Amino acid sequence: NAGVTQTPKFQVLKTGQSMTLQCAQDMNHEYMSWYRQDPGMGLRLIHYSVGAGITDQGEVPNGYNVSRSTTEDFPLRLLSAAPSQTSVYFCASSYSVGQPQHFGDGTRLSIL
Amino acid sequence: RKEVEQDPGPFNVPEGATVAFNCTYSNSASQSFFWYRQDCRKEPKLLMSVYSSGNEDGRFTAQLNRASQYISLLIRDSKLSDSATYLCVVNRNFNKFYFGSGTKLNVKP
């Protein structure tokens, strides 16, 4: 049982490039979410999904898109990378809304 | 005002000590509460949920005070392996989770 799998683990981008961070879970969880973690600020919610075909914005959605075409996958797209998006990104899932979440091991993203 | 506030620490304690962390939350409509543990450069991992009546899991005790809007975590008989950052998490509207920035604990021999 792999849990929540994130790829890649590390990535360096140039300003203006786009990329997709992948997240997959094999626990049949309905709720999935993306966070970014910056020093001194804790984790902040970017986008979340309560089921396939349903997504919504969190606290810091600007510059990011998501989609949820299947229960298992919840990719996060950076449309035009900016240095302010340098961060550690975590994907998480839970069986249903309000339940404790399981986290992937993160993607460390640097934008030059 | 932040949704969730924690003392960043660090709390430096000897092995065997008892240590307590508090966390305050700003929105009285918050519905569920959790403590997570995060080791350096690792993902957060659920330590325990926090229930209104208080709950215990081995050496760890969590309390919730809705009137004062704070959550506490007590660790008894601290171990070296308890050294980590402890994150307070609050859930509101079921869909959104708000994380504190964490309290760092160092347990020393």
XYZ file of C-alpha atoms in Angstrom:
221
model
C 0.000 0.000 0.000
C 1.817 3.094 -1.284
C -0.430 5.715 0.398
C 0.062 9.176 -1.128
C 2.724 9.375 -3.843
C 4.143 12.668 -5.081
C 6.419 13.195 -8.051
C 8.903 14.661 -8.606
C 10.651 14.958 -5.236
C 12.843 17.845 -6.377
C 12.540 20.294 -9.265
C 14.284 23.468 -10.386
C 12.474 25.731 -12.816
C 13.165 29.009 -14.524
C 10.784 31.927 -14.116
C 7.946 31.654 -16.601
C 8.137 27.901 -17.098
C 5.136 25.727 -16.413
C 5.013 22.328 -14.810
C 2.721 19.806 -13.166
C 3.264 18.279 -9.751
C 1.752 14.814 -9.608
C -0.149 13.332 -6.683
C -1.732 9.899 -6.528
C -3.325 7.946 -3.707
C -4.364 4.305 -3.600
C -6.586 4.419 -0.514
C -9.827 5.334 -2.314
C -9.916 8.636 -0.444
C -12.502 11.177 -1.514
C -10.798 14.286 -0.145
C -7.476 15.474 -1.577
C -5.603 18.709 -1.101
C -2.435 20.605 -1.939
C -0.423 22.702 0.502
C 2.689 24.760 0.347
C 5.027 25.089 3.312
C 7.261 28.105 3.693
C 9.599 28.880 6.612
C 7.760 30.379 9.572
C 4.366 30.214 7.899
C 3.183 26.652 8.353
C 1.246 24.805 5.688
C -1.171 26.830 3.591
C -3.974 25.290 1.568
C -3.733 25.928 -2.186
C -6.608 23.875 -3.629
C -8.690 20.952 -2.516
C -11.127 18.415 -3.927
C -13.988 16.583 -2.230
C -14.343 14.035 -5.022
C -13.758 13.354 -8.700
C -14.828 16.326 -10.807
C -15.043 18.726 -7.854
C -12.325 21.202 -6.912
C -12.219 24.441 -4.958
C -9.777 27.115 -3.878
C -7.946 27.273 -0.591
C -6.090 30.181 1.015
C -3.433 30.749 -1.659
C -4.763 29.565 -5.063
C -3.312 32.259 -7.336
C -0.879 30.926 -9.921
C -2.019 27.317 -9.534
C -4.595 25.122 -11.251
C -5.905 21.697 -10.324
C -8.189 19.059 -11.777
C -9.621 15.825 -10.410
C -10.620 13.539 -13.254
C -10.254 10.369 -11.156
C -10.498 9.572 -7.448
C -6.819 8.571 -7.395
C -5.090 11.548 -9.027
C -4.934 15.233 -8.142
C -2.262 17.083 -10.154
C -1.209 20.647 -9.373
C -0.225 22.871 -12.304
C 1.980 25.926 -12.094
C 0.980 28.050 -15.060
C 3.924 30.468 -15.202
C 6.417 29.869 -12.420
C 7.525 32.798 -10.272
C 10.277 32.939 -7.610
C 7.564 33.473 -4.966
C 6.404 29.927 -5.687
C 9.659 28.463 -4.413
C 8.443 26.220 -1.610
C 7.862 22.679 -0.427
C 4.587 21.309 -1.763
C 2.629 18.600 0.012
C -0.308 16.625 -1.266
C -2.672 15.055 1.267
C -5.752 12.868 1.252
C -8.395 11.666 3.670
C -11.292 9.237 3.540
C -13.827 12.065 3.696
C -14.072 15.737 4.525
C -13.100 16.670 8.053
C -11.101 13.487 8.624
C -7.363 13.538 9.413
C -5.180 13.630 6.348
C -2.331 11.456 5.105
C 0.514 13.328 3.448
C 2.846 12.542 0.610
C 6.532 13.089 1.236
C 6.616 16.413 -0.594
C 8.058 18.110 -3.657
C 10.844 20.645 -3.142
C 10.490 23.257 -5.872
C 12.963 26.048 -6.603
C 12.245 28.746 -9.155
C 15.144 30.843 -10.374
C -5.041 37.527 12.623
C -3.839 34.011 11.889
C -6.370 31.204 12.039
C -4.082 29.127 14.243
C -1.259 30.403 16.429
C 1.473 28.475 18.169
C 4.568 29.381 20.150
C 7.417 28.471 17.763
C 9.746 27.484 20.643
C 12.130 25.790 20.704
C 11.291 23.949 23.872
C 14.504 22.350 25.123
C 13.801 19.659 27.717
C 15.751 16.763 29.245
C 14.737 13.164 28.694
C 11.982 12.147 31.061
C 10.533 15.631 31.385
C 6.910 16.566 30.911
C 6.266 19.289 28.362
C 3.101 21.039 27.248
C 2.251 23.028 24.133
C -0.726 25.273 23.567
C -2.337 26.408 20.379
C -5.057 29.026 19.917
C -7.520 29.298 17.054
C -9.432 32.351 15.959
C -12.687 31.029 14.544
C -15.253 29.700 17.002
C -16.956 27.766 14.178
C -13.958 25.412 13.907
C -15.146 21.845 14.012
C -12.323 19.378 14.422
C -8.817 19.540 15.774
C -5.619 17.572 15.380
C -1.991 17.441 16.394
C 0.545 16.451 13.752
C 4.230 15.777 14.136
C 6.762 16.830 11.514
C 10.380 15.744 11.466
C 12.978 17.883 9.708
C 12.457 17.845 5.932
C 9.716 15.230 6.205
C 5.978 15.223 5.727
C 3.557 15.907 8.612
C 2.194 12.783 10.267
C -0.942 12.561 12.375
C -0.159 12.298 16.072
C -3.687 12.386 17.398
C -7.116 13.862 16.955
C -8.391 16.113 19.747
C -11.809 15.439 21.220
C -13.965 17.730 23.319
C -13.674 15.514 26.379
C -9.902 15.271 26.062
C -8.079 12.140 25.013
C -4.922 10.239 25.739
C -2.672 8.033 23.646
C 0.130 6.535 25.684
C 2.375 9.375 26.844
C 0.407 11.977 24.891
C -2.669 13.819 26.167
C -4.675 16.320 24.146
C -7.227 18.774 25.492
C -9.685 21.113 23.811
C -11.136 24.230 25.405
C -13.812 25.575 23.091
C -14.750 28.479 25.371
C -11.220 29.852 25.290
C -10.465 28.515 21.801
C -7.293 26.681 22.589
C -5.903 23.185 22.222
C -3.130 21.672 24.268
C -0.749 18.755 23.941
C 1.002 17.230 26.939
C 3.919 14.860 26.502
C 4.986 12.860 29.553
C 8.310 11.063 30.043
C 9.862 12.704 26.958
C 12.059 10.540 24.740
C 14.858 11.622 22.428
C 12.667 10.382 19.578
C 9.991 12.951 20.493
C 12.242 15.710 19.116
C 10.284 17.186 16.226
C 8.000 20.066 15.302
C 4.415 19.728 16.507
C 1.721 21.222 14.309
C -1.705 22.233 15.548
C -4.417 21.796 12.894
C -7.960 23.118 12.883
C -10.715 22.118 10.490
C -13.490 24.527 9.526
C -16.397 24.106 7.122
C -15.273 20.453 6.881
C -13.342 21.176 3.704
C -10.580 23.467 4.916
C -7.721 22.739 7.259
C -5.650 25.461 8.884
C -2.188 24.707 10.198
C -0.213 26.471 12.862
C 3.405 27.182 12.036
C 4.520 24.604 14.590
C 6.283 24.307 17.933
C 9.770 22.860 17.906
C 10.703 20.395 20.640
C 14.256 19.322 21.404
C 14.634 16.510 23.906
C 18.186 16.265 25.211
C 19.984 13.363 26.917
